[in-house]
Amino acid sequence: MADHSGEITEGCRLPVLRKNQENEDEWPLAEILSVKDIPGRKLYYVHYIDFNKRLDEWVTPDRLDMKKLQYPKKEAKTPMKNGLPGSRPSSPERDVKKSLDLHVQSASAPSRGKTLPTPKRKAESVSLATQVTAVTPVPSIPGSAEASQASVYPTIRDSSFSIKSREEHEPLTSLTTNGTTSIQRHLIPPQPGRKRKNCGGTDEDSQDSSDGIPSAPRMTGSLVSDRSHDDIVTRMKNINCIELGRHRLKPWYFSPYSQELTSLPILYLCEFCLKYLKSLKCLQRHLTKCNLRHPPGNEIYRKGTISFFEIDGRKNKAYSQNLCLLAKCFLDHKTLYYDTDPFLFYVMTEYDSKGFHIVGYFSKEKESTEDYNVACILTLPPYQRRGYGKLLIEFSYELSKVEGKTGTPEKPLSDLGLLSYRSYWSQTILEILMDLKSENGERPQITINEISEITSVKKEDVISTLQYLNLINYYKGQYILTLSEDIVEGHERAMQKRHLRIDPKCLHFTPKDWSKRGKW
């Protein structure tokens, strides 16, 4: 195989040998993004098609299946956005993306379909009131006008429902929920002038296709990457390894560190100020001068060894920029802005005798016109799968509760971010539904508005979570929620494993009115 390696160019596709999660050999199709010569052999940087970019890697020629080599399509010239000709060859992946973009732009309304599998349900349901029989599942939730009509005229049933525009609805009244087993309500229509995303997928590359993406990138907000500036450089990891305190991290994605740093075998970071240095000797010299033992900001929460620090992107610009550079190594869907002034950063740390060590963080806009309470959120890899992600999410909603607002994270979410938010929303909403008490022998009732107010989770996220859990049913002319034994048992098991929780009594936070520029 090695003697054919001279024929391989950037843009070629062919199967590449890799180990899967079971440590078995597999040959997924991959695209060659770059070729480099080192003494004695060539190395190829490959992206595995339909796999997350974090798995991209340099491979040796012996791992390439030359028999199934696919050359890139040749195009004489590719017109650019500004009308200037370009000569960049296209690849099958780019052609597919173009057709997907055209399809999304031509769609008249966002898709509302679910792409995640729904949990299986048992025939019997947990009921606090009368036994429910002949429950008809509802494929999608109608608008408030239709829901109220179904409540008044239970004999009228339509197998297909649609969500109408806001102008066709009456103002939202109460959404009654028939507690453990059922919830009756009039549904909330989407906000005007905004396409709501459903976060209905787990794959990072496919989740947006069913979420109703706007045809053009949103110009407001902060760190959402519009993907229009993707090129061969930003598609490749450029940092080999990062040493942060006692951890060594392998970056997943490109981050715009200085070019001179990309050739280093290890990039050293001060774990307290996040300053990056070229060598261990430079780091040791820096540590003798660095007085920080915690992030530079106000400590607004402490319980046990866990603390949260609030950092103003304007007052602590160097730290904020260094944090963004580090975070970009593990966040593909966000872009980096050096203008950190409009943002607040909330850094979670673990305390020991040496200081406060960064675990993760989230950022948010000081002023968000679209109710975003999180712009970027990240748990560093050494601390993942230990409950810290949910703790960050829970803390962001606790801040929203103090502010008296409902909030939602900026979209698109990464694959891991989506899983964390789905899990948090599900557990939070189920916790409320299972705590409802029946009155006078009737089913307990609650409204979507009340769930949103209690949790500070935006109404659209509450509804999409109920749909994702497949709890919504139609019974006797009203829309009800039915909690099966599977759902209840699964929730109880999950809550037993969730040891880390935010204690609101330990939060010392006073929100500011950022609309007054003097506060900046």
mmCIF file of C-alpha atoms in Angstrom, residues 25 69 91 111 135 178 204 237 243 248 268 313 318 340 385 388 390-391 433 454 460 466 470 506:
data_model
loop_
_atom_site.group_PDB
_atom_site.id
_atom_site.type_symbol
_atom_site.label_atom_id
_atom_site.label_comp_id
_atom_site.label_asym_id
_atom_site.label_seq_id
_atom_site.Cartn_x
_atom_site.Cartn_y
_atom_site.Cartn_z
ATOM 1 C CA ASP A 25 -10.895 -3.293 13.624
ATOM 2 C CA LEU A 69 -9.514 5.099 -3.434
ATOM 3 C CA SER A 91 -15.518 16.992 -2.287
ATOM 4 C CA SER A 111 -39.482 20.801 10.810
ATOM 5 C CA VAL A 135 -55.594 6.408 25.518
ATOM 6 C CA ASN A 178 -53.583 16.145 35.053
ATOM 7 C CA GLU A 204 -23.576 16.681 16.217
ATOM 8 C CA LYS A 237 -6.643 20.101 15.005
ATOM 9 C CA GLU A 243 -0.870 20.568 30.010
ATOM 10 C CA ARG A 248 -2.796 16.623 30.014
ATOM 11 C CA TYR A 268 1.617 24.627 28.818
ATOM 12 C CA GLY A 313 -15.372 39.881 30.019
ATOM 13 C CA ALA A 318 -6.949 38.593 29.106
ATOM 14 C CA THR A 340 -15.327 39.528 25.275
ATOM 15 C CA ARG A 385 -19.120 11.882 33.048
ATOM 16 C CA TYR A 388 -20.396 18.396 36.530
ATOM 17 C CA LYS A 390 -25.594 18.971 34.836
ATOM 18 C CA LEU A 391 -24.284 21.043 37.733
ATOM 19 C CA LEU A 433 -44.724 16.095 37.965
ATOM 20 C CA ILE A 454 -40.813 26.986 38.749
ATOM 21 C CA GLU A 460 -40.620 25.712 24.212
ATOM 22 C CA LEU A 466 -42.539 16.309 27.042
ATOM 23 C CA ASN A 470 -43.554 10.694 24.684
ATOM 24 C CA CYS A 506 -25.166 29.029 49.044
#
